[in-house]
Structure formats: C-alpha cells, structure tokens
Coordinates of C-alpha atoms and ligand atoms in Angstrom, one line a residue:
X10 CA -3.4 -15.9 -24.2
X11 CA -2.7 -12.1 -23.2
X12 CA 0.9 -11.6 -23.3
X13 CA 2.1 -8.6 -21.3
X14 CA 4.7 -5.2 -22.3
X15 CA 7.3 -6.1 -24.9
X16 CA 6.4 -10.0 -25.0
X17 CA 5.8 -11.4 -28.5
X18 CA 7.0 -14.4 -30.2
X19 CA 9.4 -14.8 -32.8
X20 CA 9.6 -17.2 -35.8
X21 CA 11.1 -20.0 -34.2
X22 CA 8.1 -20.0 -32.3
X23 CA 9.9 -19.0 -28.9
X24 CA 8.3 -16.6 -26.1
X25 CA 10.5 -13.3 -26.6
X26 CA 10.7 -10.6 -24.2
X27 CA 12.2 -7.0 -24.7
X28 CA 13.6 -8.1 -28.3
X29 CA 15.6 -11.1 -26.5
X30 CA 14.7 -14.5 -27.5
X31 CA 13.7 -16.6 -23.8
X32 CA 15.1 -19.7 -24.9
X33 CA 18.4 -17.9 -25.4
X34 CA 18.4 -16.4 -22.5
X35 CA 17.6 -19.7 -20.7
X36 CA 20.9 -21.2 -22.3
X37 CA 22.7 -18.3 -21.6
X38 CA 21.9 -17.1 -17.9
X39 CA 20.5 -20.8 -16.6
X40 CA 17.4 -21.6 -15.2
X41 CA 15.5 -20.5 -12.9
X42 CA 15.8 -17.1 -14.3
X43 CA 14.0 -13.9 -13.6
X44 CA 13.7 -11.8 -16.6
X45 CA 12.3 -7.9 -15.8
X46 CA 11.1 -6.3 -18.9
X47 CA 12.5 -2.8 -18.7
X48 CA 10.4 -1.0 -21.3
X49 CA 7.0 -2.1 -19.4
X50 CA 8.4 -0.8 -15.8
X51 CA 9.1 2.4 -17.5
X52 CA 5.6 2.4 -19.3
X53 CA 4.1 2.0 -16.2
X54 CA 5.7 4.7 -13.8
X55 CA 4.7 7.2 -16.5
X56 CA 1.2 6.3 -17.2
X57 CA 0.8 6.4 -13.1
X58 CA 2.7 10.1 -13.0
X59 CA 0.9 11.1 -16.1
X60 CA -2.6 10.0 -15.6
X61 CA -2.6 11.3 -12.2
X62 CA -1.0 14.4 -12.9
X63 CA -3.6 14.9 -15.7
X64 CA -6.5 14.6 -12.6
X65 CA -5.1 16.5 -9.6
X66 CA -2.4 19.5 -8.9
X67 CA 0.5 18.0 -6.9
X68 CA 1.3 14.4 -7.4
X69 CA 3.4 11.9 -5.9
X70 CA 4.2 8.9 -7.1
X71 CA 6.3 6.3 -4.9
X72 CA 7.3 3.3 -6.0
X73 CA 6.8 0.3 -2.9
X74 CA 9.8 -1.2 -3.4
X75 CA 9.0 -4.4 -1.1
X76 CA 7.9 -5.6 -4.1
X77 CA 11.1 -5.8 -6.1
X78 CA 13.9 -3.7 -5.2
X79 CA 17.7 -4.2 -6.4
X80 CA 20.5 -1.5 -6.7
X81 CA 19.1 -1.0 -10.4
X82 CA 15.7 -1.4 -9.8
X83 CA 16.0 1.4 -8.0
X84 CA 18.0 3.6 -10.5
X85 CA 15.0 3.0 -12.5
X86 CA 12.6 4.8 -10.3
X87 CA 15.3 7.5 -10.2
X88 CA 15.2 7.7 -14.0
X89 CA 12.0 7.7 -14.2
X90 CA 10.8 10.7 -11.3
X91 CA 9.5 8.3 -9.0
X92 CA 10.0 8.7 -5.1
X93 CA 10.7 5.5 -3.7
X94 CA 9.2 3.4 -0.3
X95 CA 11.5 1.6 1.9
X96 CA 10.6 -0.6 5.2
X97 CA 13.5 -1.9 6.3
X98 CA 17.0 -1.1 6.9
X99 CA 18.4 -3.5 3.7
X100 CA 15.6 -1.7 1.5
X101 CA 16.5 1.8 2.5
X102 CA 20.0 1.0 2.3
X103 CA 20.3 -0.6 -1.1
X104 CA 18.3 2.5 -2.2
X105 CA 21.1 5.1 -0.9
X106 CA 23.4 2.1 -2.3
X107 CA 21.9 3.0 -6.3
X108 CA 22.0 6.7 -5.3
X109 CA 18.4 7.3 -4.8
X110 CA 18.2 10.8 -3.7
X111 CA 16.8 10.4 0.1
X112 CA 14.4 13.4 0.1
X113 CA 12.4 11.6 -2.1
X114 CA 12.7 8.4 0.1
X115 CA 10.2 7.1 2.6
X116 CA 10.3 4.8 5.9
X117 CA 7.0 2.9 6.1
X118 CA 6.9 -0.6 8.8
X119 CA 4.7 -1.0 12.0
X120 CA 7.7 -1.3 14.8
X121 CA 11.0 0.6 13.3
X122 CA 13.7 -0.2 16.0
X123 CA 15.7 3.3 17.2
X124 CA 19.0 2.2 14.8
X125 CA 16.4 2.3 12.0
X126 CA 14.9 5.7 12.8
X127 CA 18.6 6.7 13.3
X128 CA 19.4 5.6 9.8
X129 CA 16.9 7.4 8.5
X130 CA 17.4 10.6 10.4
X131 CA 20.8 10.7 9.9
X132 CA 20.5 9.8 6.1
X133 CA 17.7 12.5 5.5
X134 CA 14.8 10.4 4.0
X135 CA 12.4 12.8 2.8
X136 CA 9.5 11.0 5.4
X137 CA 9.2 8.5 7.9
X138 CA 5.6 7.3 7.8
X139 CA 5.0 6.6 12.1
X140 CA 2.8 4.1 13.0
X141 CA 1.9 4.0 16.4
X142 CA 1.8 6.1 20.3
X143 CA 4.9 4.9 20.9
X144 CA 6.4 5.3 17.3
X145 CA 6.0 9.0 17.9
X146 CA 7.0 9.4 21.1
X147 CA 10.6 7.4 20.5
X148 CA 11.0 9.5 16.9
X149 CA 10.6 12.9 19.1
X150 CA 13.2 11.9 21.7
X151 CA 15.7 10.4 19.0
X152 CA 15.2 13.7 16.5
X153 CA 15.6 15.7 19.8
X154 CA 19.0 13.7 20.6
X155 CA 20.1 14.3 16.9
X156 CA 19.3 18.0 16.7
X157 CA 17.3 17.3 13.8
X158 CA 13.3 17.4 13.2
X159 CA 12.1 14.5 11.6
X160 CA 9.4 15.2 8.5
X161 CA 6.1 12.9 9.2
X162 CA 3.4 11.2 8.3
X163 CA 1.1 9.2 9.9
X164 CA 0.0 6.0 8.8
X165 CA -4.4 5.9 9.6
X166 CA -6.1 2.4 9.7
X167 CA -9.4 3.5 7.7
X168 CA -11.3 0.9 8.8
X169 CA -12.2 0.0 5.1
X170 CA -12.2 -3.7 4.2
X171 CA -11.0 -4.4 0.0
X172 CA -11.6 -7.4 -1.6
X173 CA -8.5 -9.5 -1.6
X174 CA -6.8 -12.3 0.4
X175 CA -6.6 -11.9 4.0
X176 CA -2.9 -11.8 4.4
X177 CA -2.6 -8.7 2.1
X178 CA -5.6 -6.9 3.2
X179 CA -4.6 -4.3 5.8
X180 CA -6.7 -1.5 5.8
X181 CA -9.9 -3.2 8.1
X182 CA -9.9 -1.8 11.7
X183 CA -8.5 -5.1 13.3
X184 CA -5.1 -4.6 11.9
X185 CA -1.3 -4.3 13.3
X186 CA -1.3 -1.2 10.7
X187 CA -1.6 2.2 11.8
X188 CA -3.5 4.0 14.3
X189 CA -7.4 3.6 14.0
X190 CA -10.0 6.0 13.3
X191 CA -12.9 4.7 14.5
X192 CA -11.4 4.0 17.6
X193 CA -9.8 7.4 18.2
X194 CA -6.4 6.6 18.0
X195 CA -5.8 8.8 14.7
X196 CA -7.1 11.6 16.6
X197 CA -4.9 11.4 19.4
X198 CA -1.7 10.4 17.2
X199 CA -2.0 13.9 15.4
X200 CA -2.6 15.3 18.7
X201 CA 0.6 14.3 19.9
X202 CA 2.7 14.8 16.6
X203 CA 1.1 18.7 16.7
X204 CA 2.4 18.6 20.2
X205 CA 5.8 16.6 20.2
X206 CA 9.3 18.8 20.0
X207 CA 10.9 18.0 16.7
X208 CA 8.7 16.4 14.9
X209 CA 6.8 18.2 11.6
X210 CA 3.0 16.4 10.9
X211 CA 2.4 16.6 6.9
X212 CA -0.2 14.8 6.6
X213 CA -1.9 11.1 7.3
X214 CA -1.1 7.9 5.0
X215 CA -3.4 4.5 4.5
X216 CA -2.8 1.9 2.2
X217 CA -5.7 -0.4 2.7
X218 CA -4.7 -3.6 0.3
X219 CA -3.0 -5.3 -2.3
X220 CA -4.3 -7.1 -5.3
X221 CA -7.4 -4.8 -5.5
X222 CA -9.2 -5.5 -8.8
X223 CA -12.0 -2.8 -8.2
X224 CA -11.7 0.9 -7.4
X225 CA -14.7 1.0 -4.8
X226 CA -12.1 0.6 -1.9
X227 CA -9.7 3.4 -3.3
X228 CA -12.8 5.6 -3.6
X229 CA -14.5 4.8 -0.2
X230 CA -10.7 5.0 1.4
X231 CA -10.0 8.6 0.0
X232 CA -13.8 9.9 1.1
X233 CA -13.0 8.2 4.7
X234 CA -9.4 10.0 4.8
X235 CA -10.5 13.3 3.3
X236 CA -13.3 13.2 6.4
X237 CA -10.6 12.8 8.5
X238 CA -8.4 15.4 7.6
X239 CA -11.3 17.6 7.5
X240 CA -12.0 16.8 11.5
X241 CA -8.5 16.9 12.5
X242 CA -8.3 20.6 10.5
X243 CA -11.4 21.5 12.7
X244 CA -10.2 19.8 16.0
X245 CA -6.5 21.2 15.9
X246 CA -6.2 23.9 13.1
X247 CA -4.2 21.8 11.4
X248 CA -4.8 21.9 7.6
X249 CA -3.1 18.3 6.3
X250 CA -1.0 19.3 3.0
X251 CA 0.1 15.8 2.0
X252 CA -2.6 12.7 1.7
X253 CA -1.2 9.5 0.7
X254 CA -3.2 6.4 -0.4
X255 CA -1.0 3.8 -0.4
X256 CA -0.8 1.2 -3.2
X257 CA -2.4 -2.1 -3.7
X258 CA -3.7 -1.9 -7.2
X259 CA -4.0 -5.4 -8.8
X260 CA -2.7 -7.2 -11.8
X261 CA -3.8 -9.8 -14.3
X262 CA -2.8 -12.9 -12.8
X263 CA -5.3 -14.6 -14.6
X264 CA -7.0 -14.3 -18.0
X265 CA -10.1 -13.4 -16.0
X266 CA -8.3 -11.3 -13.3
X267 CA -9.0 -7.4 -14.7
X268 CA -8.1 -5.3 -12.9
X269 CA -8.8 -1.3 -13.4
X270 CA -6.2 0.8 -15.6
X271 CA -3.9 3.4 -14.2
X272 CA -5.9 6.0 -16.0
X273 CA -9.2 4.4 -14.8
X274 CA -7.8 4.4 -11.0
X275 CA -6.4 8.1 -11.6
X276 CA -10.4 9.3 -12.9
X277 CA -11.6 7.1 -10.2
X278 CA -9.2 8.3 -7.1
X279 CA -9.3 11.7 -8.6
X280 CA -12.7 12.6 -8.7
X281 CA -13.4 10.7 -5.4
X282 CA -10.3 13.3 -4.0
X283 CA -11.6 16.5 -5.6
X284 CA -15.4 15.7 -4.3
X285 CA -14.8 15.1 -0.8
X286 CA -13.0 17.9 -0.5
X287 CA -15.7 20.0 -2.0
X288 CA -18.0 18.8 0.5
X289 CA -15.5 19.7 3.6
X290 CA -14.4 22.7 1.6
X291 CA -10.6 21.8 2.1
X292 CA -8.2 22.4 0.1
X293 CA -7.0 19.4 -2.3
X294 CA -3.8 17.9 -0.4
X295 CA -0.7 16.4 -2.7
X296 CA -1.8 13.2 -3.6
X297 CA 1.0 10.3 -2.9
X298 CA 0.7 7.1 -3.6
X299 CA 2.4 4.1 -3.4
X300 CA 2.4 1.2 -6.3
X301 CA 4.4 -2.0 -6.2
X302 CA 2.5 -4.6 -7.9
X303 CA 0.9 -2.7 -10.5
X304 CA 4.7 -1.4 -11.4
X305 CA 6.8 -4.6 -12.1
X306 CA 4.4 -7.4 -11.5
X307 CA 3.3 -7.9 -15.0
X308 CA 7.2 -6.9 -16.0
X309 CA 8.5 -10.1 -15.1
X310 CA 8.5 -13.6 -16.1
X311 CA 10.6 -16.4 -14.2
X312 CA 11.7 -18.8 -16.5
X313 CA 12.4 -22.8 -15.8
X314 CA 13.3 -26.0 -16.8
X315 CA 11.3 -28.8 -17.2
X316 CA 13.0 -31.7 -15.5
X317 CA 10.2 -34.6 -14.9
X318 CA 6.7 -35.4 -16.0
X319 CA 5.3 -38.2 -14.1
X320 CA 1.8 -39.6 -15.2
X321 CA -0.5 -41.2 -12.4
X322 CA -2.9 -43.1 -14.2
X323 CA -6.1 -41.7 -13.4
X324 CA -4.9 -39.2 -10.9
X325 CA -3.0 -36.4 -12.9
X326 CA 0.4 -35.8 -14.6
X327 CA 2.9 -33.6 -12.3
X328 CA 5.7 -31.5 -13.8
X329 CA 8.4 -30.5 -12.1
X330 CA 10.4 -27.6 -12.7
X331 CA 13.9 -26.3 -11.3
X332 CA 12.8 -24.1 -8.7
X333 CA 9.0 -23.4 -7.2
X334 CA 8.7 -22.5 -3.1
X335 CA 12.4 -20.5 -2.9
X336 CA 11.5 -18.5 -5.6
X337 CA 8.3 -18.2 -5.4
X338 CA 6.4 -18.7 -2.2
X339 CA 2.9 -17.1 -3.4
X340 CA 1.0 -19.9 -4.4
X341 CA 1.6 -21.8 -1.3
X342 CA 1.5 -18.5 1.0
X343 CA -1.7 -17.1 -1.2
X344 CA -2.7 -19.7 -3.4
X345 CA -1.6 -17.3 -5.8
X346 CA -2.4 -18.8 -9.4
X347 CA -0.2 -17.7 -12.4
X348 CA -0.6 -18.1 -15.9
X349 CA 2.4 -19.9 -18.2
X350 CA 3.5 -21.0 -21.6
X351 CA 6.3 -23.0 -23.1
X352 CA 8.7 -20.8 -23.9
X353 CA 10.1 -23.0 -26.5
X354 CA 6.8 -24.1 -28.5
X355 CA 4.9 -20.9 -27.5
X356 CA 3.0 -21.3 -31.1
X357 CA 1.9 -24.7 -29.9
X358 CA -1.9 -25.8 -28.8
X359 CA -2.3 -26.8 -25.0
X360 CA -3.5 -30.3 -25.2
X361 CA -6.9 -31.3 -23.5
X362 CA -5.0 -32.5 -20.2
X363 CA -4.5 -30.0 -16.9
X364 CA -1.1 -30.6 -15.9
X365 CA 0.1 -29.5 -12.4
X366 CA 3.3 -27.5 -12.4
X367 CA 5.2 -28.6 -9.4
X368 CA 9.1 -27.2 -8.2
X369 CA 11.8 -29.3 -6.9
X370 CA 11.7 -28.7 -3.2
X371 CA 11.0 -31.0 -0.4
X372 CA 7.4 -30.6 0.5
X373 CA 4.5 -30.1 -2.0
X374 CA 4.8 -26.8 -3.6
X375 CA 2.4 -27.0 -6.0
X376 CA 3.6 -23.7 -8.4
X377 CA 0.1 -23.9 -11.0
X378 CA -2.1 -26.3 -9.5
X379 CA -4.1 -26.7 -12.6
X380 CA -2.5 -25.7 -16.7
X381 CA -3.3 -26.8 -20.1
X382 CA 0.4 -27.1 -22.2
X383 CA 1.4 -28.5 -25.2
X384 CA 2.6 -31.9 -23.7
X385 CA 5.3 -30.7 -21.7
X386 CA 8.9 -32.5 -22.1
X387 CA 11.6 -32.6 -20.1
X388 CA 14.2 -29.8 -21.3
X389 CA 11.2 -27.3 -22.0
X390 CA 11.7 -24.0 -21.0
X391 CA 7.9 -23.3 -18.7
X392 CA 7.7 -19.1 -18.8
X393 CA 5.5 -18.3 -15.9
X394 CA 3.7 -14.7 -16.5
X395 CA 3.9 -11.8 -13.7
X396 CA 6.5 -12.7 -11.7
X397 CA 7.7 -9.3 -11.0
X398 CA 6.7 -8.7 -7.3
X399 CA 6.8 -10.3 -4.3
X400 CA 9.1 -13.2 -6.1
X401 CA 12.3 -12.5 -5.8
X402 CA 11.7 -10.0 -3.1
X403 CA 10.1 -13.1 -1.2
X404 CA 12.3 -15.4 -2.3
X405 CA 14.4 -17.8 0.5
X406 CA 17.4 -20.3 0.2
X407 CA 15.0 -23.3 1.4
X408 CA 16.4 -26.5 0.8
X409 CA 19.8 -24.5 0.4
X410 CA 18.3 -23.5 -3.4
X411 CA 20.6 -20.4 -4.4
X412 CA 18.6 -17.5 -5.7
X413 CA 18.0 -16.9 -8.8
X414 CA 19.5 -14.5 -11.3
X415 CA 17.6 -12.0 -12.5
X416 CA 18.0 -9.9 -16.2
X417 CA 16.9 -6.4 -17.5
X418 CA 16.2 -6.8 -21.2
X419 CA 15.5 -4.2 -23.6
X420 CA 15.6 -3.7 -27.2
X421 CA 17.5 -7.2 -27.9
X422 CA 19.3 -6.5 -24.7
X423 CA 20.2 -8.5 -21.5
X424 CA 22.3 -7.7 -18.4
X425 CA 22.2 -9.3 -15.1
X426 CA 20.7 -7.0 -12.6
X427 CA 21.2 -10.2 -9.6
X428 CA 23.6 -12.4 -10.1
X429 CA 22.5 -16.3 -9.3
X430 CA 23.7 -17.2 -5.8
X431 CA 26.7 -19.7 -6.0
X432 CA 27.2 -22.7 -3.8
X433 CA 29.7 -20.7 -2.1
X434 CA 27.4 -18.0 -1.3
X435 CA 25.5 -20.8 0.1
X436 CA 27.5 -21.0 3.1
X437 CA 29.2 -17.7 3.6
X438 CA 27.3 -16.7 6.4
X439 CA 28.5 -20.4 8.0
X440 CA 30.7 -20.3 10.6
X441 CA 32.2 -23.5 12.6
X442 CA 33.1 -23.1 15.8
X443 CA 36.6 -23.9 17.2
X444 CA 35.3 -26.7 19.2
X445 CA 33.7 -28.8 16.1
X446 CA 37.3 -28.1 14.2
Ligands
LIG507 C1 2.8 -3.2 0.2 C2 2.6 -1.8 0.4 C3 2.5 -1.0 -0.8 C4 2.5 -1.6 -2.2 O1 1.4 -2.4 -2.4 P1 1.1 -3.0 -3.9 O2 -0.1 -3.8 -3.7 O3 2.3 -3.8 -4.2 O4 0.9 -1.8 -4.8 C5 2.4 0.4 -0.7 N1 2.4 1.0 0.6 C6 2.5 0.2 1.7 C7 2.5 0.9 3.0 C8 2.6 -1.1 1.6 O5 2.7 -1.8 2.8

C-alpha cells in the first residue's frame, strides 16, 4: 500500500504521520479527526513554484483554497510564497483573518453579489476574476462609486472537455463558468472590460477540471487560450500579460489512480505555453495557476473509530465508523473511492473478505464501498488516505454531527488547527422565539 508524505509506521505497528503516532492522536484529540501533514503541504507548494519556475519566466502559483482553508491553512501559503484563491465572502475573509497579504488574493465565483465586490474592492485583493456581461458591467459602476479601479481577469469557458466526473468538470462549453469562446462571448467580454471606466483587463483565466489524471486537457487548454489571446491582441491591441490555467490536477485516490507529477505537468504545461506562443509570435504571459487538490489532498488523513461490524450471512459485513456523510460527502456526491488502513494494526494482512466502510448517519452513506482489512474490531482506529480537500471544506452538521477537529503535525508535533464543534456550538445559531417561550 503507497503511503503518502511523512506517513510511516512505527514499531508498535501503528500508522504514524509527521513523527506523531495516529493512535495517539486518536486518544488524545477524539475521533473523527482530521490530521493535515504539514511537511507534505509545504513539499508540495515548492515543487509546484519550483518546477514551474524552472520552465517559464513569471510564475504564479495560487493556492484554491475551496479545497481546505482555515486561518492557518492559510498562513501556510503565506509562508510558503503562494498567492491564494478565494470565492466567497467567509473564504476571503478568513484569509484577511490569518493576515494573508490581499494583493496576492483573488476573487473567483460565477454571480459575486455587489457586498462581495465591495469587500474586495475595499480590501484591495490583488484580482477579482469576472465572470459574466453583467459581472463587468456591475464591477465598473461599483469601482466607479468607490473611486477605485478594480484589477481583472476574465474567467474564458474553453470549450475543452477533461476526463473526470461531471460535477467537477467545468471547462466544456455548456457550463455556468465563464464567458464562452466559441460562442463569442469571450470576445465581447474583453471588448467591454477594454471599454468600461475603472476597470484594468490583465489577462483571461480557465480552469477546465478537477481530478485530471492526464495532462492532454492542460495542454489542449493552454494552446486554445494562447489562440485566444492571440485574436483578442489582433482584434483590440490588447497584448494579455497575465494567463491563468486554473487548477484541477488529480491525486492518487486509488492504488491505480496516477496522476501526472508537478514536474511532469510543469514540462507538459510549459512547453505546450512556450509553443503556442511561438506560433502566434506572442509574448509568453505570467503563468498563474491554481491548485487545490494536488496541494493538501494527499496531506490529510481522517481518522475514525470503529464502532460496529455487522455480518449478513451471505450478503456482506458493514462497518460502521463515527462519522462518514458530515464529514465527508464525496463518495455519495462523487462516488469518490478512498483507500484506508487500520491505524492500529497497520502491519497486519487484509483478510480475503471486502468489507464495506459505512458512517453513522441516517441514510446510507456508504464511505468505501468495497476494502480488504485485517478483520476489523470494534475500537479500531480506520485511517482513511487523502482526505485533505473537499472534506472538511465540504463538511455539514447533518444529523446535528459537530465537525470535526482537525491537527497540523510535524516532526512529533500536533496542534489543533479546528477545534471539534461542541454540542453547544450545535445550537448557537438557534434562536426561540418569544411566542414558543
Ligand atoms: C476548484 C477550482 C480550483 C482548484 O481545483 P483543484 O482541482 O482542487 O486543483 C482552481 N480554480 C478554480 C477557479 C476552481 O474553481
């Protein structure tokens, strides 16, 4: 089994991760637990910066923290050079929160209310990524009302279709994303930003995907985009300085899932970047783009407690564990399927038998639909593998479940980067009215 970053086991035979001992953790900080393994998120944002910078000139690389974004996920990114994506108020505000510097911050979402583009005007993020017509039209009236000028991009649907599940693929031309460019919309949005009083056009954005296991889409993306700015340079004089791909690089989910390296995607996007704009003699834009995944996915591990094992003769055996849908909604929304161990006999040979790992909520929310474990106990610690995006960023109260807490280890290390939600927390938001007193 391929263990990811600092994981290891120790002598006891226990899953460790960042020199911290799982099971120990597991007693310590309860179950479910998120564990984020600080040396691998790190490893990460430098092998993107440094592989890419090795390729091309200017570089950018910004974290999408929709993926996993706390007050000290963020200082991470800060530490580490990164420029950082928001798309929503709470994101871009627990950003400014950690002290994130806003130039390097960026507004992305497909219908930002006015307060929002407010926020960000008045806050100074460094670009607000526009959308749509109207997007640009609203963003010139409320920078005009401000007395400011507010620093764009535009966001382009490319029309290119990668290879993942549907809900995450977004750059195909039938898509709520962006303004097309088949269709001419892309064309007339940089018309109108070129045109529009207080606004400043940078350059054009597409992020066509998520979970992209090949780098065909990233190449056929940046050609498509390159194209582009090359027509818009010859249509309007304007020369695009800033191209950003988006993210959507995938992770190993499962032993089979491979996706590309960082430094494979860098040669890949690279080359694909530095020949199309041979061929339109442009000048090589700044390269942004925008990981999520592919930072803290594999950097995280949610830990559990086996509670039940229940064998239906002939059927299957089900295990439950102390969370599943509230803290992690993937394999129900995606049919995402994750790899996991037991923590606590990690040495130990899977028996013959597929188990199905099951959480504790009321509806069938199958978490692995199919595992081989050593015979799972009640009071086993089940480690699932790459937990690190879109799990507790996605996560709910559903069946008034309090959210996890979630640890930063490193070098034998562990501090609480979320505390777990208390009953009390549960109904804070509650309010009874006068006439139910
Ligand atoms: C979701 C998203 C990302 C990050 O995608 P990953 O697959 O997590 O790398 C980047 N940019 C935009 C605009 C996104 O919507």
């Amino acid at each position: 089994m391929t263990l990811f970053g600092t994981q290891g086991i120790n002598a006891a035979g226990h899953l460790t991760i960042g020199g911290c001992d799982t099971v120990e953790l597991a007693e310590r900080f309860g179950t479910p637990l998120y564990v984020v393994d600080e040396w691998l998120v790190r490893d990460n944002c430098r092998r993107y910066l440094g592989a890419f910078r090795a390729v091309l000139p200017e570089v950018e690389i910004a974290y999408a923290g929709k993926a996993l974004l706390t007050t000290a996920i963020a200082r991470l990114m800060d530490q580490e050079g990164m420029a950082l994506d928001t798309a929503s108020a709470g994101e871009l505000y627990t950003a400014l929160q950690a002290g994130f510097p806003p130039e390097r911050i960026k507004l992305h979402g497909n219908f930002k209310k006015p307060d929002l583009l407010r926020m960000a005007l008045e806050t100074g993020v460094g670009r607000i990524v526009v959308d749509s017509l109207e997007e640009l039209h609203d963003l010139s009236q409320i920078a005009a009302e401000m007395g400011r000028t507010a620093d764009i991009l535009i966001r382009v649907a490319p029309g290119i279709k990668a290879h993942t599940h549907h809900a995450i693929q977004t750059g195909q031309e039938d898509t709520k994303f962006g303004l097309g460019l088949r269709c001419g919309s892309a064309r007339e949005g940089t018309r109108l930003a070129l045109e529009l009083p207080n606004l400043t056009l940078h350059g054009f954005h597409a992020h066509i995907g998520s979970q992209i296991l090949d780098t065909d889409a990233f190449k056929h993306a940046t050609a498509a985009m390159v194209d582009f700015l090359a027509d818009m340079r010859d249509e309007f004089g304007f020369a695009a300085r800033q191209l950003d791909l988006g993210g959507g690089l995938g992770i190993r989910y499962q032993e089979d899932d491979i996706p590309p390296t960082i430094e494979e995607l860098a040669q890949a996007v690279g080359t694909a970047l530095k020949d199309a704009c041979a061929a339109r003699d442009f000048p090589v834009p700044e390269l942004i783009l925008e990981p999520g995944r592919s930072i803290v996915g594999e950097a995280g591990t949610t830990l559990y407690t086996v509670g039940v094992v229940k064998h239906i003769p002939g059927v299957r055996t089900y295990v439950s564990v102390d969370g599943g849908l509230s803290d992690n909604p993937r394999p129900v929304m995606y049919d995402a399927v994750y790899r996991a161990l037991l923590a606590n006999r990690a040495n130990e040979a899977p028996t013959h038998e597929l188990v199905r790992i099951s959480g504790a909520h009321c509806e069938t929310d199958t978490l692995i639909p199919e595992i081989a474990l050593p015979e799972p106990a009640p009071g086993d610690i089940l480690a699932v593998l790459g937990t690190g995006a879109y799990n507790h960023a996605m996560a709910s109260n559903y069946n008034r479940f309090s959210r996890p807490a979630m640890v930063l280890v490193a070098d034998g290390q562990a501090d609480l980067i979320y505390a777990r939600e208390s009953l009390a927390d549960l109904v804070r938001q509650d309010l009874m009215p006068e006439r139910l007193a």
